[in-house]
PDB file of C-alpha atoms in Angstrom:
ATOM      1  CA  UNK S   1    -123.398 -94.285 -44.792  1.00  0.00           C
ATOM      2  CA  UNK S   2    -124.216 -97.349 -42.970  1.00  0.00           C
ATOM      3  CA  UNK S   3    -122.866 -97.353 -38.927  1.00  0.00           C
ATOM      4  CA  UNK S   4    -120.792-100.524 -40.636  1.00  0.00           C
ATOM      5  CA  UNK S   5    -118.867 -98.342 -42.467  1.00  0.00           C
ATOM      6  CA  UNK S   6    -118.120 -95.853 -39.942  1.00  0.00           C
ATOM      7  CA  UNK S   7    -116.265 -99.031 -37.626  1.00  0.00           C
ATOM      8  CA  UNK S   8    -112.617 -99.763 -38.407  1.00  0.00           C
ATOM      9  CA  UNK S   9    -111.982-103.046 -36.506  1.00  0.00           C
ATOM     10  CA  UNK S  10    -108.095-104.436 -37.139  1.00  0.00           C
ATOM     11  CA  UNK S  11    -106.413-107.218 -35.518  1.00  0.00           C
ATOM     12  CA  UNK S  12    -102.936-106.503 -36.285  1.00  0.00           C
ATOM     13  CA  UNK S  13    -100.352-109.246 -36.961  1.00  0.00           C
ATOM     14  CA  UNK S  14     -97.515-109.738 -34.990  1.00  0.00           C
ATOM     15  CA  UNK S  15     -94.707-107.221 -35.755  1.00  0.00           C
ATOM     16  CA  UNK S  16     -97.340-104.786 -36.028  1.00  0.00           C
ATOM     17  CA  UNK S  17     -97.678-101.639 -33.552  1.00  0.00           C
ATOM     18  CA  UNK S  18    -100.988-100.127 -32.965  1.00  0.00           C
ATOM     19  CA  UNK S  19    -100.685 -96.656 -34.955  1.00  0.00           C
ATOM     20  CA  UNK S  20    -103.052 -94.140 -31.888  1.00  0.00           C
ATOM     21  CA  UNK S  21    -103.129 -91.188 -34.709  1.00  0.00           C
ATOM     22  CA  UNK S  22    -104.550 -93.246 -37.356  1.00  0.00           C
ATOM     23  CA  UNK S  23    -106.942 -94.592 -35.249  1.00  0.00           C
ATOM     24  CA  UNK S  24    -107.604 -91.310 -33.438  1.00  0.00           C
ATOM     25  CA  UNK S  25    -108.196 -89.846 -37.178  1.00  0.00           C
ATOM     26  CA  UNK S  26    -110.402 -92.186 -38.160  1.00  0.00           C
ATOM     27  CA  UNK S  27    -113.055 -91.354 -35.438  1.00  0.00           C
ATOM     28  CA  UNK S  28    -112.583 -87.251 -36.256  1.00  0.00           C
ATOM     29  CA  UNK S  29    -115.443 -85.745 -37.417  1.00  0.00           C
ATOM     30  CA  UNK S  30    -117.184 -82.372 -37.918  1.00  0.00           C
ATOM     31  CA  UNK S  31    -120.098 -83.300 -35.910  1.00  0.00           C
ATOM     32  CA  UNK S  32    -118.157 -85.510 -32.684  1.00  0.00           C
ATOM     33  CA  UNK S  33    -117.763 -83.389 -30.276  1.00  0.00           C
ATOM     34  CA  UNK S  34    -116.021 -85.746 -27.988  1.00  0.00           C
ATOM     35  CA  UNK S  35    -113.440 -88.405 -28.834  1.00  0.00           C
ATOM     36  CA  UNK S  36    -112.779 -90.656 -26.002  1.00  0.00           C
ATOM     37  CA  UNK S  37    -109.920 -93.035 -25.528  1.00  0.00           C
ATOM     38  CA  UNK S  38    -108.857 -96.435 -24.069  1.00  0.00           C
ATOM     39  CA  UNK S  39    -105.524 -97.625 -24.731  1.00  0.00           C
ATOM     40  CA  UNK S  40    -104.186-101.204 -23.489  1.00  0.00           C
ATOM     41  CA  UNK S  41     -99.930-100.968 -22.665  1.00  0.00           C
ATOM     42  CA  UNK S  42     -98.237-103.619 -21.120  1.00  0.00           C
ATOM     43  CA  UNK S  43     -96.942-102.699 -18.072  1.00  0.00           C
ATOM     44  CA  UNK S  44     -93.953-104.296 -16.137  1.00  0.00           C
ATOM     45  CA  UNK S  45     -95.137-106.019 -13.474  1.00  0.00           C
ATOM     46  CA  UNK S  46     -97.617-108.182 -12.326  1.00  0.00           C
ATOM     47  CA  UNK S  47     -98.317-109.513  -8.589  1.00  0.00           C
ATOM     48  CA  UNK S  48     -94.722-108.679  -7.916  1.00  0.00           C
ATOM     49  CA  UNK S  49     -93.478-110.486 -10.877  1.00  0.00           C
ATOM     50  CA  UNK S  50     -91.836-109.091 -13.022  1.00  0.00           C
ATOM     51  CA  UNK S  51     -93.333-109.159 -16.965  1.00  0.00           C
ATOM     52  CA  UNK S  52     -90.967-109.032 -20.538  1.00  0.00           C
ATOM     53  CA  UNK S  53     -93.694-108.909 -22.660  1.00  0.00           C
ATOM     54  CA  UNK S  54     -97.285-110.470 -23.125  1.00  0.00           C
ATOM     55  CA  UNK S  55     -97.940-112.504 -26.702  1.00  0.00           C
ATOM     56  CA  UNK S  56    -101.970-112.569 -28.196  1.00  0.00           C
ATOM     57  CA  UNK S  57    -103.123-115.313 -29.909  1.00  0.00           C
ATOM     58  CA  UNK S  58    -106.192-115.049 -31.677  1.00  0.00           C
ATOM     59  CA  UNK S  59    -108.776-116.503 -33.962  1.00  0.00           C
ATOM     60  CA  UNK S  60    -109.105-113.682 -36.233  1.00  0.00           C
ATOM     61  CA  UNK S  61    -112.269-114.144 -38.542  1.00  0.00           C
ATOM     62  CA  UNK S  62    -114.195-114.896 -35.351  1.00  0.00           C
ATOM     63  CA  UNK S  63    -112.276-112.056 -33.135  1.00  0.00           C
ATOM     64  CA  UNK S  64    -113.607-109.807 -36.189  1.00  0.00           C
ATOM     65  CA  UNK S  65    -117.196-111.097 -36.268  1.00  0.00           C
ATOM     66  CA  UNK S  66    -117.392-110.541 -32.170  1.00  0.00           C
ATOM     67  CA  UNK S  67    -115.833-106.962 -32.694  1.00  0.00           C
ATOM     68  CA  UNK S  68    -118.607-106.020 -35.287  1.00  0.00           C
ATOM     69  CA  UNK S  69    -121.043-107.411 -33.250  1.00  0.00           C
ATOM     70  CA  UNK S  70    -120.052-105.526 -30.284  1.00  0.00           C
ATOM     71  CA  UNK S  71    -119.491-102.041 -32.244  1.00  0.00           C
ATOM     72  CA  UNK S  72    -123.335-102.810 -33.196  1.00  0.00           C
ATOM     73  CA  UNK S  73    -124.490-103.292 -29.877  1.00  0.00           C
ATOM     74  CA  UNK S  74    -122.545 -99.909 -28.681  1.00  0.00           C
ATOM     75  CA  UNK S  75    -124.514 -98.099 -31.310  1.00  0.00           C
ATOM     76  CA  UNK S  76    -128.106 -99.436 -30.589  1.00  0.00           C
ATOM     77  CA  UNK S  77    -127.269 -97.946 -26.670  1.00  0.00           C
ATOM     78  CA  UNK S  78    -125.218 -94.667 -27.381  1.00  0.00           C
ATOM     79  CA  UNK S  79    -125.340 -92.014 -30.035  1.00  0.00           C
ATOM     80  CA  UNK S  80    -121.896 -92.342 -31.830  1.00  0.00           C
ATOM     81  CA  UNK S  81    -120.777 -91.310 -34.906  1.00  0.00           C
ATOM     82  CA  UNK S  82    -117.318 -93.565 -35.587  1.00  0.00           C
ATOM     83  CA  UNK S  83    -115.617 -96.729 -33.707  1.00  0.00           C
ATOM     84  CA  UNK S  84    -111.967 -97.546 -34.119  1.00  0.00           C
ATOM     85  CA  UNK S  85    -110.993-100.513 -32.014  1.00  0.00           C
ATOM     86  CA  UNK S  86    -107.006-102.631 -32.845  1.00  0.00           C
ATOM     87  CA  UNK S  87    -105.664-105.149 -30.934  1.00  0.00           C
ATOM     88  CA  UNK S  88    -101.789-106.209 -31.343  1.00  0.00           C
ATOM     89  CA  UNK S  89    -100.927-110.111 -31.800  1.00  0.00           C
ATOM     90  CA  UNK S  90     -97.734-111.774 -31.127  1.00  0.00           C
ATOM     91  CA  UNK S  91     -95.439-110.047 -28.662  1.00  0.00           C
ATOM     92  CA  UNK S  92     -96.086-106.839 -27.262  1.00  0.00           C
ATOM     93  CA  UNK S  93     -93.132-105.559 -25.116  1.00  0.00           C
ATOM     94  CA  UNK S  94     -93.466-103.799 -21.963  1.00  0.00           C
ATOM     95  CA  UNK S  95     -94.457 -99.967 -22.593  1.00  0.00           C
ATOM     96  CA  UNK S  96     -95.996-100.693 -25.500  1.00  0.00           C
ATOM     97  CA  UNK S  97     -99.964-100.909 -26.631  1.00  0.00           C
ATOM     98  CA  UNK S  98    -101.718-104.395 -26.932  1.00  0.00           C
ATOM     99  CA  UNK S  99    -105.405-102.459 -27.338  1.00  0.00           C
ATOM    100  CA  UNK S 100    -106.757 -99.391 -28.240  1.00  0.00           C
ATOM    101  CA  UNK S 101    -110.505 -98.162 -28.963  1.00  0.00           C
ATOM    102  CA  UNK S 102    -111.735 -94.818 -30.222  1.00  0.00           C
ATOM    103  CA  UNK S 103    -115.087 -93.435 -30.399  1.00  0.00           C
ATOM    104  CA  UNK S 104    -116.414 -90.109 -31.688  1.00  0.00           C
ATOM    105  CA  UNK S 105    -119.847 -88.630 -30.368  1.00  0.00           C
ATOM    106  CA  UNK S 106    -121.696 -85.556 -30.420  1.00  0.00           C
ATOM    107  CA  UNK S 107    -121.182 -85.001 -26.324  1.00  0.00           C
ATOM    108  CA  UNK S 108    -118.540 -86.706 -23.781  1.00  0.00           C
ATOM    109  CA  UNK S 109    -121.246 -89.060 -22.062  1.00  0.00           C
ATOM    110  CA  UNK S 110    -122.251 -91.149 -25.091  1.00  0.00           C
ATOM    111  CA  UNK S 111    -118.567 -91.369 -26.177  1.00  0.00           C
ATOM    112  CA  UNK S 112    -117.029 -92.305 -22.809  1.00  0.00           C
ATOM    113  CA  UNK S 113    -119.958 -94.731 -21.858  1.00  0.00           C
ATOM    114  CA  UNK S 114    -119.479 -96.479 -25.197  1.00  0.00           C
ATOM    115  CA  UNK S 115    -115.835 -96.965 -24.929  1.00  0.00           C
ATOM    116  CA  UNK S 116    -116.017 -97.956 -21.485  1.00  0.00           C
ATOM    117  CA  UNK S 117    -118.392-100.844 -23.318  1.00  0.00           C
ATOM    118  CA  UNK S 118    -116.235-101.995 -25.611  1.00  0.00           C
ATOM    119  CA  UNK S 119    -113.047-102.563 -24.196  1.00  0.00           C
ATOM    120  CA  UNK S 120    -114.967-104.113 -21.415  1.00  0.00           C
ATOM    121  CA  UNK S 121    -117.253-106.495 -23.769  1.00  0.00           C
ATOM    122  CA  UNK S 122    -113.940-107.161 -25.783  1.00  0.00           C
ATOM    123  CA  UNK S 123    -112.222-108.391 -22.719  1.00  0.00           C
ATOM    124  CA  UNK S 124    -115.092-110.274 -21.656  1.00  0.00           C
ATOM    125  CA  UNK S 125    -116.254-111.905 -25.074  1.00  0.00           C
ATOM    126  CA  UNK S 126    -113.186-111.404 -28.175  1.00  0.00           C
ATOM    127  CA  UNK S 127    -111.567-114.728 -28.592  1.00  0.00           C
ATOM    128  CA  UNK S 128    -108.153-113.096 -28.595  1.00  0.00           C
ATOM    129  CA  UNK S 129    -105.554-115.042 -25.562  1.00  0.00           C
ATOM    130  CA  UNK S 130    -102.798-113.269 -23.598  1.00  0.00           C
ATOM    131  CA  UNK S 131     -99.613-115.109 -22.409  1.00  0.00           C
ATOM    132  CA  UNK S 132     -98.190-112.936 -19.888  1.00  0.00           C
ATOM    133  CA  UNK S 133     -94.498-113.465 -19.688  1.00  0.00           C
ATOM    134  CA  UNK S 134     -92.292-113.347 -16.747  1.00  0.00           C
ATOM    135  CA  UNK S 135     -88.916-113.261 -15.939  1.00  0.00           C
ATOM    136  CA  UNK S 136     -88.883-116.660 -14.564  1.00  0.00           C
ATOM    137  CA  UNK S 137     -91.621-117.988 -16.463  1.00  0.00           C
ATOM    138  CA  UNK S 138     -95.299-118.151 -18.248  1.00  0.00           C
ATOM    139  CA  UNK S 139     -98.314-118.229 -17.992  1.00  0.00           C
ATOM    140  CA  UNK S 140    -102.019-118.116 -19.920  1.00  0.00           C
ATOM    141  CA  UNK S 141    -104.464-115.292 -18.429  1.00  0.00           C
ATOM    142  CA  UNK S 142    -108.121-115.199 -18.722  1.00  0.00           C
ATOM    143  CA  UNK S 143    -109.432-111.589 -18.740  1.00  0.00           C
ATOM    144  CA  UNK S 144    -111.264-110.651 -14.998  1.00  0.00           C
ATOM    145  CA  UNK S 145    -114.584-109.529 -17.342  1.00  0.00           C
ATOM    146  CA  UNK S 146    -114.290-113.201 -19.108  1.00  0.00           C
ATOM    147  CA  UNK S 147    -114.019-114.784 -15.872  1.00  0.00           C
ATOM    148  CA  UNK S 148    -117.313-112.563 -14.539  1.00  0.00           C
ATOM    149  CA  UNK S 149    -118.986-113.019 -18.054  1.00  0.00           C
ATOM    150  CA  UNK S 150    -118.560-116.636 -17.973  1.00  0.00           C
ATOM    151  CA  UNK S 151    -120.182-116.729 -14.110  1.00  0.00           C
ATOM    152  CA  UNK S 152    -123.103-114.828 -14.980  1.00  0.00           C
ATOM    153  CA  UNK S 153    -124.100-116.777 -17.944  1.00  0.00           C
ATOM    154  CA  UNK S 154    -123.782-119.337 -16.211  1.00  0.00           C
ATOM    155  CA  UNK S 155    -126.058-118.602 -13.519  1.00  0.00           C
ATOM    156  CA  UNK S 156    -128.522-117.163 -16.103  1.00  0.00           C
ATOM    157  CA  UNK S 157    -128.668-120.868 -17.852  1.00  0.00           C
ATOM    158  CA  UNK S 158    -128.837-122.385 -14.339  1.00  0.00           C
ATOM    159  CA  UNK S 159    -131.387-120.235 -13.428  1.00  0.00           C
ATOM    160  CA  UNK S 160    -133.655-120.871 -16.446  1.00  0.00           C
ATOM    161  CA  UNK S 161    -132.426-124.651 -16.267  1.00  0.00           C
ATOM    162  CA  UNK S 162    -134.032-125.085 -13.046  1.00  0.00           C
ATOM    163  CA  UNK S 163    -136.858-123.441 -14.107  1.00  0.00           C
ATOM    164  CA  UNK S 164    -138.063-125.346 -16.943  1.00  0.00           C
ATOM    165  CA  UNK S 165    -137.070-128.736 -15.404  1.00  0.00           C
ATOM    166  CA  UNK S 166    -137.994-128.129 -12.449  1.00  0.00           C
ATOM    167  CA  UNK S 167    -141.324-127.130 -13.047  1.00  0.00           C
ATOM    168  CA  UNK S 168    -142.011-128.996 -16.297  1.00  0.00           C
ATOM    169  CA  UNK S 169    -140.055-132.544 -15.986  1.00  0.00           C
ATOM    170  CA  UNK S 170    -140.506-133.289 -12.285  1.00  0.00           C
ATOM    171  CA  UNK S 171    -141.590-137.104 -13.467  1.00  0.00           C
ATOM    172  CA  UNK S 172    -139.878-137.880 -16.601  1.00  0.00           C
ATOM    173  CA  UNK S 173    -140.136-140.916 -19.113  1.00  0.00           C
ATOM    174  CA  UNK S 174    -136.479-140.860 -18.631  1.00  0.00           C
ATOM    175  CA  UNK S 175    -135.841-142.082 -15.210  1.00  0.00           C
ATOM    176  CA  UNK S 176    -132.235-141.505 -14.027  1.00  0.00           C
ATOM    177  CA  UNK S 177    -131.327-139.597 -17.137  1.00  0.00           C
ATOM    178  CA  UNK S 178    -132.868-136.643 -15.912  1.00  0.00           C
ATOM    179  CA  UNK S 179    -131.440-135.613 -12.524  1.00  0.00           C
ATOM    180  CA  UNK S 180    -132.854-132.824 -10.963  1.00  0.00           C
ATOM    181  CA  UNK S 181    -130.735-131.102  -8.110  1.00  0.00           C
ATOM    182  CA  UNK S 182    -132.992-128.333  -7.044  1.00  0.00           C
ATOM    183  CA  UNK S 183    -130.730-126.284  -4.802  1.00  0.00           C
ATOM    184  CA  UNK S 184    -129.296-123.076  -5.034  1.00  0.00           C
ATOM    185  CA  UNK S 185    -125.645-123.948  -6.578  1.00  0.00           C
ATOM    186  CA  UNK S 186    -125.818-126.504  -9.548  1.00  0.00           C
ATOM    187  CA  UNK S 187    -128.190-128.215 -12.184  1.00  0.00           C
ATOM    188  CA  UNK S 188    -126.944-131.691 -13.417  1.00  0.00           C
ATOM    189  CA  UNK S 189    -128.565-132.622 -16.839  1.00  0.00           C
ATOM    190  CA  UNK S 190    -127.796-135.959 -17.852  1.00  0.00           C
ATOM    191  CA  UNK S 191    -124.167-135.268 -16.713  1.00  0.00           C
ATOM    192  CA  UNK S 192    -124.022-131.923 -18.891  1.00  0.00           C
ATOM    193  CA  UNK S 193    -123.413-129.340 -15.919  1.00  0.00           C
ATOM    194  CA  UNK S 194    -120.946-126.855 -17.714  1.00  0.00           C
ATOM    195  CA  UNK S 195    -119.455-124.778 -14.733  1.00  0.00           C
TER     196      UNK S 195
END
């Protein structure tokens, strides 16, 4: 059986709650050991504001593609045998679970080390939105591991950016162009600094 076929990866539609047995199930096996869990609730309140609900929005072909690709990645670094990972769109009242992921292995390390992983990499990388709603008001959130994710890529293109300009295009054919800003906090291509 291909490690493909041992992922079940569903974005749910709205009206849909995220079923923990069936999900929980799905990972059970004769030879897991350890199942470990991470389940995503709303809770009711957020920097003394108080929440009603928070609503996903997703792109779900893509969502799907970055799950697989994630569940992949989990497998190349721990030894699992199953992945079960749903995430709620629409509404999703207070109380109630936006996320969950479930991951069978033969001992607690792999499995908890994984799932730790992929909520974390789904958070940082799954185009899936959250509007957190308020009692007096909205609002759009970007996950905490996007926000980090997005930094460090960032500083890893800036990084090699400076590099290979810097040390290959000091004089360019191109004149003003090219400008090369060689300090510690930004990289201006042709005006295509994406920070």
């Amino acid at each position: 059986m291909s490690s493909e076929e041992n992922n079940l990866i569903e974005i749910l539609e709205e009206g849909h709650k995220v079923d923990i047995a069936k999900y929980i199930d799905y990972v059970t096996t004769p030879q897991a050991g350890a199942i470990a869990t991470f389940s995503g609730t709303t809770r009711d309140t957020f920097e003394g504001k108080t929440v009603m609900e928070l609503r996903y929005e997703a792109y779900v072909p893509m969502a799907t593609r970055y799950l697989s690709s994630i569940c992949a990645s989990a497998r190349s670094n721990w030894d699992i045998h199953k992945i079960a990972v749903a995430h709620r769109l629409g509404a999703v009242p207070v109380g109630e679970t936006s996320v969950f992921v479930a991951v069978s292995s033969v001992h607690r390390g792999d499995g908890l080390d994984a799932c730790k992983f992929l909520i974390d990499e789904l958070k940082a990388s799954v185009p899936i939105w959250k509007k957190e709603v308020y009692a007096n008001g909205e609002v759009w959130k970007e996950n905490a591991e996007f926000l980090e994710k997005r930094l460090e890529l960032a500083e890893t293109r800036g990084s090699l950016v400076k590099k290979h300009v810097a040390g290959e295009h000091k004089r360019s054919c191109c004149g003003s162009k090219v400008r090369v800003q060689e300090d510690e906090d930004h990289t201006d291509i042709a005006g295509d600094n994406k920070e």
